[in-house]
Amino acid sequence: MLDKTGIAKRIAKEVKDGYYVNLGIGIPTLVANYVRNDIEVEFQSENGVLGMGPFPIEGEEDPDIINAGKQTITTLPGASFFDSAMSFSMIRGQHVDLTILGAMEVAENGDIANWKIPGRMVKGMGGAMDLVASAENIIVAMMHTNKRGESKLLKKCSLPLTGVGCVKKVVTNLAVLEVTKSGFKLLERAPGVTVENIKNATEGTLIIEGTIPEMTL
Amino acid sequence: MINKKVANVQEALTGVEDNMTFMLGGFGLSGIPENAIAELVKLGVKGLTCISNNAGIDDFGLGLLLQKHQIKKMISSYVGENDEFEQQMLSGELDVELIPQGTLAERCRAAQAGFPAIYTPAGFGTEVAEGKETREFNGKMYVLEHAFQADFAFVKAWKGDDAGNLIFKGTARNFNPNMCGAAKITVAEVEELVPLGSLDPNQIHIPGIFVQRIFQGQTFEKRIEQRTVRKRS
């Protein structure tokens, strides 16, 4: 079974040379730490920066340079700043190659819910609806089950949707799954996790073809 | 040169009244019009509708207007980190319309650019699209979203000149350029108001035609919301 870092490490393998990537808050943010350093990748943050670098060295924080999580950041050589409309032109216009974000629920048809729990304080969708409505390649990073042990990979989302039919791949603490027309296709098992474990933790249709390899990190 | 310079924030906010609709630039606390917000608190105008990506924190940004119960409605994409906001929202005092961040930007830009509405894929199939016109283009579904109509846009830039030309810095740019010229009156506050001719026309982000009033901000606290650092290695 993977921890959050493990999920980030596995997703980092999906990041290819020449990709522009938007990372959501939480596990997705960690992905940047594990991308191979022999490839060229640029990270976009929807508040208006392309070419994000690491956090600043203590004492060098700049209130005018932050990411979408409102954290102080730095930029790398070749970086650029732009306004919010242009930022979402990059996103809706499908110029960003890969979007990695967290979710509360994913349905077997690729629907995603990640912004609202009825009855609880709703903070808002931020840029998530724009990101999922447009990206060609969306990978969800999340735990396979919620705190009550209930599956987050469902036949149908129960929470209000963020986007419809958009998720392509899901990486959880248990497995890597591809969203196909007929359901969640199991691609890889996390270390020490059996196909049976994954079956038990998946409410949506699970497609198992042949032997499922254990993932390498 | 058409002079857009006003003496101070008081003059810049002339004409502000109760029940108006304002656009306010900024993302989190970065690039917010601090001076205009402080003056709005002093003026005590009430019943405001504020279009702003976020709603500040309890004691800074739009949180200052919330503390004084001056805001009737917020139109935002994300409103966490603010207890006062939460209380007023849950009690029903504050009306909140949450919309996708890109839609917020584009509804500002549409107003700036003279488009009555735009089609966006964001929110299709979700509750955001409920009651809205939808339409298929090239096999994909889109939602019709209307341009904002606002009385004032309050924006913050790094540098500006008397002609109203603006240059922004870093991610403090965010929604500010998209709001310029998107309301009846655009008020820009700048960290440095420089003499005419000292800004390179090639480097201007927003031409002065989109700005009606410009002033040198008195103070810019520029508070950091999430201070994240690494150790010098």
JSON list of N, CA and C in Angstrom, two decimals, chain B residues 41-72:
[
{"chain": "B", "resi": 41, "resn": "VAL", "atom": "N", "xyz": [-13.95, 50.93, 3.84]},
{"chain": "B", "resi": 41, "resn": "VAL", "atom": "CA", "xyz": [-14.29, 50.69, 5.24]},
{"chain": "B", "resi": 41, "resn": "VAL", "atom": "C", "xyz": [-14.61, 52.04, 5.91]},
{"chain": "B", "resi": 42, "resn": "LYS", "atom": "N", "xyz": [-13.75, 53.03, 5.65]},
{"chain": "B", "resi": 42, "resn": "LYS", "atom": "CA", "xyz": [-13.96, 54.36, 6.25]},
{"chain": "B", "resi": 42, "resn": "LYS", "atom": "C", "xyz": [-15.27, 55.00, 5.78]},
{"chain": "B", "resi": 43, "resn": "LEU", "atom": "N", "xyz": [-15.56, 54.86, 4.49]},
{"chain": "B", "resi": 43, "resn": "LEU", "atom": "CA", "xyz": [-16.77, 55.46, 3.93]},
{"chain": "B", "resi": 43, "resn": "LEU", "atom": "C", "xyz": [-18.02, 54.79, 4.49]},
{"chain": "B", "resi": 44, "resn": "GLY", "atom": "N", "xyz": [-17.88, 53.52, 4.86]},
{"chain": "B", "resi": 44, "resn": "GLY", "atom": "CA", "xyz": [-19.01, 52.80, 5.45]},
{"chain": "B", "resi": 44, "resn": "GLY", "atom": "C", "xyz": [-20.13, 52.46, 4.49]},
{"chain": "B", "resi": 45, "resn": "VAL", "atom": "N", "xyz": [-19.86, 52.47, 3.19]},
{"chain": "B", "resi": 45, "resn": "VAL", "atom": "CA", "xyz": [-20.91, 52.12, 2.22]},
{"chain": "B", "resi": 45, "resn": "VAL", "atom": "C", "xyz": [-21.35, 50.67, 2.46]},
{"chain": "B", "resi": 46, "resn": "LYS", "atom": "N", "xyz": [-22.65, 50.46, 2.30]},
{"chain": "B", "resi": 46, "resn": "LYS", "atom": "CA", "xyz": [-23.22, 49.16, 2.64]},
{"chain": "B", "resi": 46, "resn": "LYS", "atom": "C", "xyz": [-23.99, 48.54, 1.47]},
{"chain": "B", "resi": 47, "resn": "GLY", "atom": "N", "xyz": [-24.37, 47.28, 1.66]},
{"chain": "B", "resi": 47, "resn": "GLY", "atom": "CA", "xyz": [-25.18, 46.60, 0.65]},
{"chain": "B", "resi": 47, "resn": "GLY", "atom": "C", "xyz": [-24.41, 46.31, -0.62]},
{"chain": "B", "resi": 48, "resn": "LEU", "atom": "N", "xyz": [-23.09, 46.13, -0.48]},
{"chain": "B", "resi": 48, "resn": "LEU", "atom": "CA", "xyz": [-22.23, 45.99, -1.66]},
{"chain": "B", "resi": 48, "resn": "LEU", "atom": "C", "xyz": [-22.27, 44.58, -2.25]},
{"chain": "B", "resi": 49, "resn": "THR", "atom": "N", "xyz": [-22.17, 44.52, -3.56]},
{"chain": "B", "resi": 49, "resn": "THR", "atom": "CA", "xyz": [-21.91, 43.25, -4.24]},
{"chain": "B", "resi": 49, "resn": "THR", "atom": "C", "xyz": [-20.46, 43.29, -4.70]},
{"chain": "B", "resi": 50, "resn": "CYS", "atom": "N", "xyz": [-19.68, 42.33, -4.26]},
{"chain": "B", "resi": 50, "resn": "CYS", "atom": "CA", "xyz": [-18.25, 42.33, -4.59]},
{"chain": "B", "resi": 50, "resn": "CYS", "atom": "C", "xyz": [-17.89, 41.14, -5.46]},
{"chain": "B", "resi": 51, "resn": "ILE", "atom": "N", "xyz": [-17.30, 41.43, -6.61]},
{"chain": "B", "resi": 51, "resn": "ILE", "atom": "CA", "xyz": [-16.80, 40.40, -7.51]},
{"chain": "B", "resi": 51, "resn": "ILE", "atom": "C", "xyz": [-15.30, 40.32, -7.28]},
{"chain": "B", "resi": 52, "resn": "SER", "atom": "N", "xyz": [-14.86, 39.22, -6.69]},
{"chain": "B", "resi": 52, "resn": "SER", "atom": "CA", "xyz": [-13.45, 39.08, -6.34]},
{"chain": "B", "resi": 52, "resn": "SER", "atom": "C", "xyz": [-13.15, 37.59, -6.20]},
{"chain": "B", "resi": 53, "resn": "ASN", "atom": "N", "xyz": [-12.03, 37.14, -6.68]},
{"chain": "B", "resi": 53, "resn": "ASN", "atom": "CA", "xyz": [-11.75, 35.70, -6.65]},
{"chain": "B", "resi": 53, "resn": "ASN", "atom": "C", "xyz": [-11.88, 35.12, -5.26]},
{"chain": "B", "resi": 54, "resn": "ASN", "atom": "N", "xyz": [-11.39, 35.87, -4.25]},
{"chain": "B", "resi": 54, "resn": "ASN", "atom": "CA", "xyz": [-11.44, 35.41, -2.86]},
{"chain": "B", "resi": 54, "resn": "ASN", "atom": "C", "xyz": [-12.05, 36.51, -2.00]},
{"chain": "B", "resi": 55, "resn": "ALA", "atom": "N", "xyz": [-12.25, 36.20, -0.73]},
{"chain": "B", "resi": 55, "resn": "ALA", "atom": "CA", "xyz": [-12.90, 37.17, 0.15]},
{"chain": "B", "resi": 55, "resn": "ALA", "atom": "C", "xyz": [-11.99, 37.60, 1.30]},
{"chain": "B", "resi": 56, "resn": "GLY", "atom": "N", "xyz": [-10.69, 37.49, 1.09]},
{"chain": "B", "resi": 56, "resn": "GLY", "atom": "CA", "xyz": [-9.74, 37.95, 2.11]},
{"chain": "B", "resi": 56, "resn": "GLY", "atom": "C", "xyz": [-9.69, 37.01, 3.30]},
{"chain": "B", "resi": 57, "resn": "ILE", "atom": "N", "xyz": [-9.03, 37.47, 4.36]},
{"chain": "B", "resi": 57, "resn": "ILE", "atom": "CA", "xyz": [-9.00, 36.72, 5.62]},
{"chain": "B", "resi": 57, "resn": "ILE", "atom": "C", "xyz": [-9.69, 37.59, 6.65]},
{"chain": "B", "resi": 58, "resn": "ASP", "atom": "N", "xyz": [-9.85, 37.08, 7.87]},
{"chain": "B", "resi": 58, "resn": "ASP", "atom": "CA", "xyz": [-10.67, 37.81, 8.85]},
{"chain": "B", "resi": 58, "resn": "ASP", "atom": "C", "xyz": [-10.26, 39.27, 9.03]},
{"chain": "B", "resi": 59, "resn": "ASP", "atom": "N", "xyz": [-8.94, 39.52, 9.07]},
{"chain": "B", "resi": 59, "resn": "ASP", "atom": "CA", "xyz": [-8.52, 40.89, 9.39]},
{"chain": "B", "resi": 59, "resn": "ASP", "atom": "C", "xyz": [-7.74, 41.57, 8.27]},
{"chain": "B", "resi": 60, "resn": "PHE", "atom": "N", "xyz": [-7.93, 41.08, 7.03]},
{"chain": "B", "resi": 60, "resn": "PHE", "atom": "CA", "xyz": [-7.26, 41.76, 5.92]},
{"chain": "B", "resi": 60, "resn": "PHE", "atom": "C", "xyz": [-8.00, 41.51, 4.62]},
{"chain": "B", "resi": 61, "resn": "GLY", "atom": "N", "xyz": [-7.78, 42.40, 3.68]},
{"chain": "B", "resi": 61, "resn": "GLY", "atom": "CA", "xyz": [-8.48, 42.27, 2.39]},
{"chain": "B", "resi": 61, "resn": "GLY", "atom": "C", "xyz": [-9.97, 42.50, 2.58]},
{"chain": "B", "resi": 62, "resn": "LEU", "atom": "N", "xyz": [-10.78, 41.78, 1.82]},
{"chain": "B", "resi": 62, "resn": "LEU", "atom": "CA", "xyz": [-12.22, 41.97, 1.90]},
{"chain": "B", "resi": 62, "resn": "LEU", "atom": "C", "xyz": [-12.79, 41.58, 3.26]},
{"chain": "B", "resi": 63, "resn": "GLY", "atom": "N", "xyz": [-12.01, 40.84, 4.05]},
{"chain": "B", "resi": 63, "resn": "GLY", "atom": "CA", "xyz": [-12.42, 40.52, 5.41]},
{"chain": "B", "resi": 63, "resn": "GLY", "atom": "C", "xyz": [-12.72, 41.77, 6.22]},
{"chain": "B", "resi": 64, "resn": "LEU", "atom": "N", "xyz": [-12.03, 42.86, 5.91]},
{"chain": "B", "resi": 64, "resn": "LEU", "atom": "CA", "xyz": [-12.25, 44.13, 6.62]},
{"chain": "B", "resi": 64, "resn": "LEU", "atom": "C", "xyz": [-13.64, 44.68, 6.34]},
{"chain": "B", "resi": 65, "resn": "LEU", "atom": "N", "xyz": [-14.11, 44.53, 5.10]},
{"chain": "B", "resi": 65, "resn": "LEU", "atom": "CA", "xyz": [-15.47, 44.98, 4.75]},
{"chain": "B", "resi": 65, "resn": "LEU", "atom": "C", "xyz": [-16.52, 44.04, 5.34]},
{"chain": "B", "resi": 66, "resn": "LEU", "atom": "N", "xyz": [-16.18, 42.76, 5.42]},
{"chain": "B", "resi": 66, "resn": "LEU", "atom": "CA", "xyz": [-17.11, 41.78, 6.00]},
{"chain": "B", "resi": 66, "resn": "LEU", "atom": "C", "xyz": [-17.31, 42.05, 7.49]},
{"chain": "B", "resi": 67, "resn": "GLN", "atom": "N", "xyz": [-16.20, 42.37, 8.18]},
{"chain": "B", "resi": 67, "resn": "GLN", "atom": "CA", "xyz": [-16.27, 42.69, 9.62]},
{"chain": "B", "resi": 67, "resn": "GLN", "atom": "C", "xyz": [-17.30, 43.77, 9.91]},
{"chain": "B", "resi": 68, "resn": "LYS", "atom": "N", "xyz": [-17.39, 44.74, 8.97]},
{"chain": "B", "resi": 68, "resn": "LYS", "atom": "CA", "xyz": [-18.31, 45.88, 9.17]},
{"chain": "B", "resi": 68, "resn": "LYS", "atom": "C", "xyz": [-19.66, 45.62, 8.50]},
{"chain": "B", "resi": 69, "resn": "HIS", "atom": "N", "xyz": [-19.85, 44.39, 8.06]},
{"chain": "B", "resi": 69, "resn": "HIS", "atom": "CA", "xyz": [-21.14, 44.01, 7.45]},
{"chain": "B", "resi": 69, "resn": "HIS", "atom": "C", "xyz": [-21.52, 44.90, 6.27]},
{"chain": "B", "resi": 70, "resn": "GLN", "atom": "N", "xyz": [-20.53, 45.25, 5.46]},
{"chain": "B", "resi": 70, "resn": "GLN", "atom": "CA", "xyz": [-20.79, 46.14, 4.33]},
{"chain": "B", "resi": 70, "resn": "GLN", "atom": "C", "xyz": [-21.13, 45.39, 3.04]},
{"chain": "B", "resi": 71, "resn": "ILE", "atom": "N", "xyz": [-20.84, 44.08, 3.04]},
{"chain": "B", "resi": 71, "resn": "ILE", "atom": "CA", "xyz": [-21.05, 43.31, 1.81]},
{"chain": "B", "resi": 71, "resn": "ILE", "atom": "C", "xyz": [-22.35, 42.51, 1.89]},
{"chain": "B", "resi": 72, "resn": "LYS", "atom": "N", "xyz": [-23.15, 42.64, 0.85]},
{"chain": "B", "resi": 72, "resn": "LYS", "atom": "CA", "xyz": [-24.42, 41.91, 0.77]},
{"chain": "B", "resi": 72, "resn": "LYS", "atom": "C", "xyz": [-24.23, 40.61, 0.01]}
]
